[in-house]
Amino acid sequence: NMMNNENNKLNNVIDELQKTLNTLIDENKELRNPSIKTNKEIGDHFENRVMSVLKKYSKYNSMIVQDTSDIANNGDCVVLIPELDNMTIMIECKNKKEIKNDDIVQFNIHKKDFHEKHINSHSLFLSANCNTIPNIGSYHYNWEKEHCVLYYSIKNMSDDAIHDRSEEHTSELQSP
C-alpha cells in the first residue's frame, strides 16, 4: 500500500511536469510565431511605422505628422510642412499581401476630397507587403492639376524605403 502511495505521488509529479512542459512549449511557439493578428492590427502597425519614420528623419523642424486613420476621407496620416507654404500630404498605408482595385478606388475618392479641401496638397499611397499595385506597378507618380500623387509598393518595405519615398515625394513637389 505504501508503494502505491509513492507511485501515485510520482505519477502526480510526472503529470504536473508534463503539464508545465506543454505550457512552456506552447509559450515558446507563441513567441516564435505570434498569433495571427487582425488586418486592423497589421495595418495599424505599418501606419505607426510610417508616422515614426517621418517624425524621426524629417528635415523640416516644424513638420507635423497627424494620425488621421479615424477621420473620414483623410487617409491614414497627414503631414503638414509649414516651411513649404503649409504643404499637406495625405498618406494612405496598406500592409496586405494584395492590393485590390477597391483599395485604389477608395484612395482616389479620399485624395480627391482631400485635394478639394486643401490648396497646397498632395497624396502618397504606400503599400508595404506586396510588390505591385494593380494597373500602376510598383512606383508611379503623376500630377493631377497642381496635386502630385505618388504610388509606391514593395514587399517588406524598410524604414529607409519609407523615408526615401517621402523625401523623394517632397522634393518632387517643390519642382513641378
GROMACS .gro file of C-alpha atoms in nm:
model
  176
    1ASN     CA    1   0.000   0.000   0.000
    2MET     CA    2   0.290   0.231   0.079
    3MET     CA    3   0.432   0.153  -0.263
    4ASN     CA    4   0.101   0.252  -0.428
    5ASN     CA    5   0.105   0.588  -0.249
    6GLU     CA    6   0.462   0.654  -0.365
    7ASN     CA    7   0.367   0.558  -0.722
    8ASN     CA    8   0.064   0.785  -0.714
    9LYS     CA    9   0.275   1.076  -0.588
   10LEU     CA   10   0.534   1.009  -0.854
   11ASN     CA   11   0.264   0.990  -1.123
   12ASN     CA   12   0.117   1.320  -0.999
   13VAL     CA   13   0.460   1.484  -1.013
   14ILE     CA   14   0.516   1.348  -1.365
   15ASP     CA   15   0.170   1.476  -1.472
   16GLU     CA   16   0.248   1.821  -1.330
   17LEU     CA   17   0.587   1.828  -1.500
   18GLN     CA   18   0.428   1.723  -1.830
   19LYS     CA   19   0.163   1.999  -1.799
   20THR     CA   20   0.435   2.255  -1.723
   21LEU     CA   21   0.643   2.133  -2.016
   22ASN     CA   22   0.342   2.153  -2.250
   23THR     CA   23   0.270   2.508  -2.132
   24LEU     CA   24   0.631   2.610  -2.193
   25ILE     CA   25   0.628   2.452  -2.539
   26ASP     CA   26   0.306   2.642  -2.624
   27GLU     CA   27   0.451   2.970  -2.493
   28ASN     CA   28   0.767   2.916  -2.696
   29LYS     CA   29   0.562   2.851  -3.011
   30GLU     CA   30   0.368   3.172  -2.942
   31LEU     CA   31   0.692   3.369  -2.903
   32ARG     CA   32   0.843   3.228  -3.220
   33ASN     CA   33   0.525   3.258  -3.422
   34PRO     CA   34   0.285   3.507  -3.265
   35SER     CA   35  -0.085   3.452  -3.319
   36ILE     CA   36  -0.218   3.578  -3.648
   37LYS     CA   37  -0.305   3.941  -3.596
   38THR     CA   38  -0.620   4.102  -3.729
   39ASN     CA   39  -0.599   4.302  -4.053
   40LYS     CA   40  -0.653   4.618  -3.848
   41GLU     CA   41  -0.357   4.535  -3.617
   42ILE     CA   42  -0.136   4.462  -3.919
   43GLY     CA   43  -0.244   4.789  -4.084
   44ASP     CA   44  -0.204   4.992  -3.764
   45HIS     CA   45   0.149   4.857  -3.718
   46PHE     CA   46   0.255   4.985  -4.063
   47GLU     CA   47   0.078   5.321  -4.015
   48ASN     CA   48   0.263   5.369  -3.686
   49ARG     CA   49   0.595   5.279  -3.853
   50VAL     CA   50   0.534   5.532  -4.131
   51MET     CA   51   0.450   5.810  -3.884
   52SER     CA   52   0.750   5.722  -3.667
   53VAL     CA   53   0.992   5.726  -3.963
   54LEU     CA   54   0.852   6.057  -4.090
   55LYS     CA   55   0.896   6.219  -3.748
   56LYS     CA   56   1.241   6.069  -3.689
   57TYR     CA   57   1.400   6.168  -4.020
   58SER     CA   58   1.226   6.493  -4.105
   59LYS     CA   59   1.450   6.771  -4.231
   60TYR     CA   60   1.170   7.020  -4.156
   61ASN     CA   61   1.172   7.136  -3.794
   62SER     CA   62   0.808   7.237  -3.784
   63MET     CA   63   0.670   6.933  -3.970
   64ILE     CA   64   0.360   6.787  -3.809
   65VAL     CA   65   0.254   6.425  -3.864
   66GLN     CA   66  -0.106   6.362  -3.768
   67ASP     CA   67  -0.277   6.024  -3.736
   68THR     CA   68  -0.595   6.062  -3.942
   69SER     CA   69  -0.693   5.696  -3.969
   70ASP     CA   70  -1.014   5.768  -3.774
   71ILE     CA   71  -1.110   6.073  -3.983
   72ALA     CA   72  -1.317   6.002  -4.295
   73ASN     CA   73  -1.152   6.073  -4.634
   74ASN     CA   74  -0.815   6.172  -4.485
   75GLY     CA   75  -0.605   5.861  -4.545
   76ASP     CA   76  -0.410   5.716  -4.254
   77CYS     CA   77  -0.194   6.016  -4.177
   78VAL     CA   78  -0.147   6.372  -4.291
   79VAL     CA   79   0.184   6.554  -4.298
   80LEU     CA   80   0.186   6.932  -4.267
   81ILE     CA   81   0.505   7.119  -4.360
   82PRO     CA   82   0.473   7.490  -4.269
   83GLU     CA   83   0.815   7.571  -4.424
   84LEU     CA   84   0.682   7.466  -4.764
   85ASP     CA   85   0.391   7.709  -4.778
   86ASN     CA   86   0.182   7.487  -4.546
   87MET     CA   87   0.206   7.191  -4.780
   88THR     CA   88  -0.006   6.893  -4.674
   89ILE     CA   89   0.043   6.534  -4.784
   90MET     CA   90  -0.224   6.270  -4.727
   91ILE     CA   91  -0.069   5.925  -4.687
   92GLU     CA   92  -0.261   5.602  -4.732
   93CYS     CA   93  -0.080   5.300  -4.581
   94LYS     CA   94  -0.157   4.944  -4.687
   95ASN     CA   95   0.001   4.636  -4.532
   96LYS     CA   96  -0.160   4.344  -4.710
   97LYS     CA   97  -0.041   4.077  -4.949
   98GLU     CA   98  -0.251   4.202  -5.240
   99ILE     CA   99  -0.373   4.549  -5.326
  100LYS     CA  100  -0.713   4.525  -5.487
  101ASN     CA  101  -0.877   4.766  -5.728
  102ASP     CA  102  -1.121   4.863  -5.446
  103ASP     CA  103  -0.823   4.995  -5.244
  104ILE     CA  104  -0.729   5.228  -5.531
  105VAL     CA  105  -1.090   5.336  -5.586
  106GLN     CA  106  -1.116   5.424  -5.215
  107PHE     CA  107  -0.782   5.610  -5.226
  108ASN     CA  108  -0.896   5.806  -5.533
  109ILE     CA  109  -1.214   5.917  -5.351
  110HIS     CA  110  -1.013   6.018  -5.041
  111LYS     CA  111  -0.744   6.207  -5.233
  112LYS     CA  112  -0.999   6.392  -5.446
  113ASP     CA  113  -1.185   6.503  -5.133
  114PHE     CA  114  -0.858   6.592  -4.957
  115HIS     CA  115  -0.725   6.792  -5.254
  116GLU     CA  116  -1.051   6.987  -5.281
  117LYS     CA  117  -1.028   7.086  -4.913
  118HIS     CA  118  -0.655   7.172  -4.903
  119ILE     CA  119  -0.491   7.410  -5.150
  120ASN     CA  120  -0.124   7.304  -5.139
  121SER     CA  121  -0.192   6.931  -5.100
  122HIS     CA  122  -0.061   6.606  -5.240
  123SER     CA  123  -0.107   6.237  -5.173
  124LEU     CA  124   0.101   5.925  -5.130
  125PHE     CA  125  -0.013   5.561  -5.146
  126LEU     CA  126   0.231   5.328  -4.966
  127SER     CA  127   0.196   4.951  -4.985
  128ALA     CA  128   0.432   4.752  -4.761
  129ASN     CA  129   0.353   4.388  -4.823
  130CYS     CA  130   0.331   4.332  -5.198
  131ASN     CA  131   0.540   4.432  -5.498
  132THR     CA  132   0.279   4.587  -5.726
  133ILE     CA  133  -0.038   4.793  -5.730
  134PRO     CA  134  -0.300   4.692  -5.993
  135ASN     CA  135  -0.274   4.896  -6.315
  136ILE     CA  136   0.003   5.108  -6.158
  137GLY     CA  137   0.306   4.888  -6.091
  138SER     CA  138   0.550   4.931  -5.804
  139TYR     CA  139   0.632   5.301  -5.847
  140HIS     CA  140   0.446   5.578  -6.025
  141TYR     CA  141   0.367   5.944  -5.980
  142ASN     CA  142   0.156   6.189  -6.174
  143TRP     CA  143   0.024   6.541  -6.143
  144GLU     CA  144  -0.349   6.594  -6.116
  145LYS     CA  145  -0.376   6.968  -6.172
  146GLU     CA  146  -0.148   7.114  -5.901
  147HIS     CA  147  -0.159   6.799  -5.683
  148CYS     CA  148   0.111   6.533  -5.708
  149VAL     CA  149   0.004   6.173  -5.646
  150LEU     CA  150   0.270   5.911  -5.579
  151TYR     CA  151   0.224   5.534  -5.555
  152TYR     CA  152   0.490   5.305  -5.411
  153SER     CA  153   0.471   4.935  -5.333
  154ILE     CA  154   0.737   4.689  -5.221
  155LYS     CA  155   0.721   4.368  -5.021
  156ASN     CA  156   0.882   4.400  -4.674
  157MET     CA  157   0.917   4.778  -4.700
  158SER     CA  158   1.208   4.900  -4.490
  159ASP     CA  159   1.217   5.219  -4.284
  160ASP     CA  160   1.475   5.352  -4.531
  161ALA     CA  161   1.233   5.293  -4.819
  162ILE     CA  162   0.958   5.480  -4.632
  163HIS     CA  163   1.199   5.767  -4.568
  164ASP     CA  164   1.337   5.772  -4.923
  165ARG     CA  165   0.992   5.774  -5.088
  166SER     CA  166   0.862   6.052  -4.862
  167GLU     CA  167   1.178   6.261  -4.918
  168GLU     CA  168   1.156   6.198  -5.291
  169HIS     CA  169   0.787   6.295  -5.288
  170THR     CA  170   0.863   6.619  -5.102
  171SER     CA  171   1.147   6.702  -5.342
  172GLU     CA  172   0.928   6.626  -5.642
  173LEU     CA  173   0.660   6.857  -5.506
  174GLN     CA  174   0.894   7.152  -5.487
  175SER     CA  175   0.963   7.145  -5.861
  176PRO     CA  176   0.652   7.062  -6.072
   0.00000   0.00000   0.00000
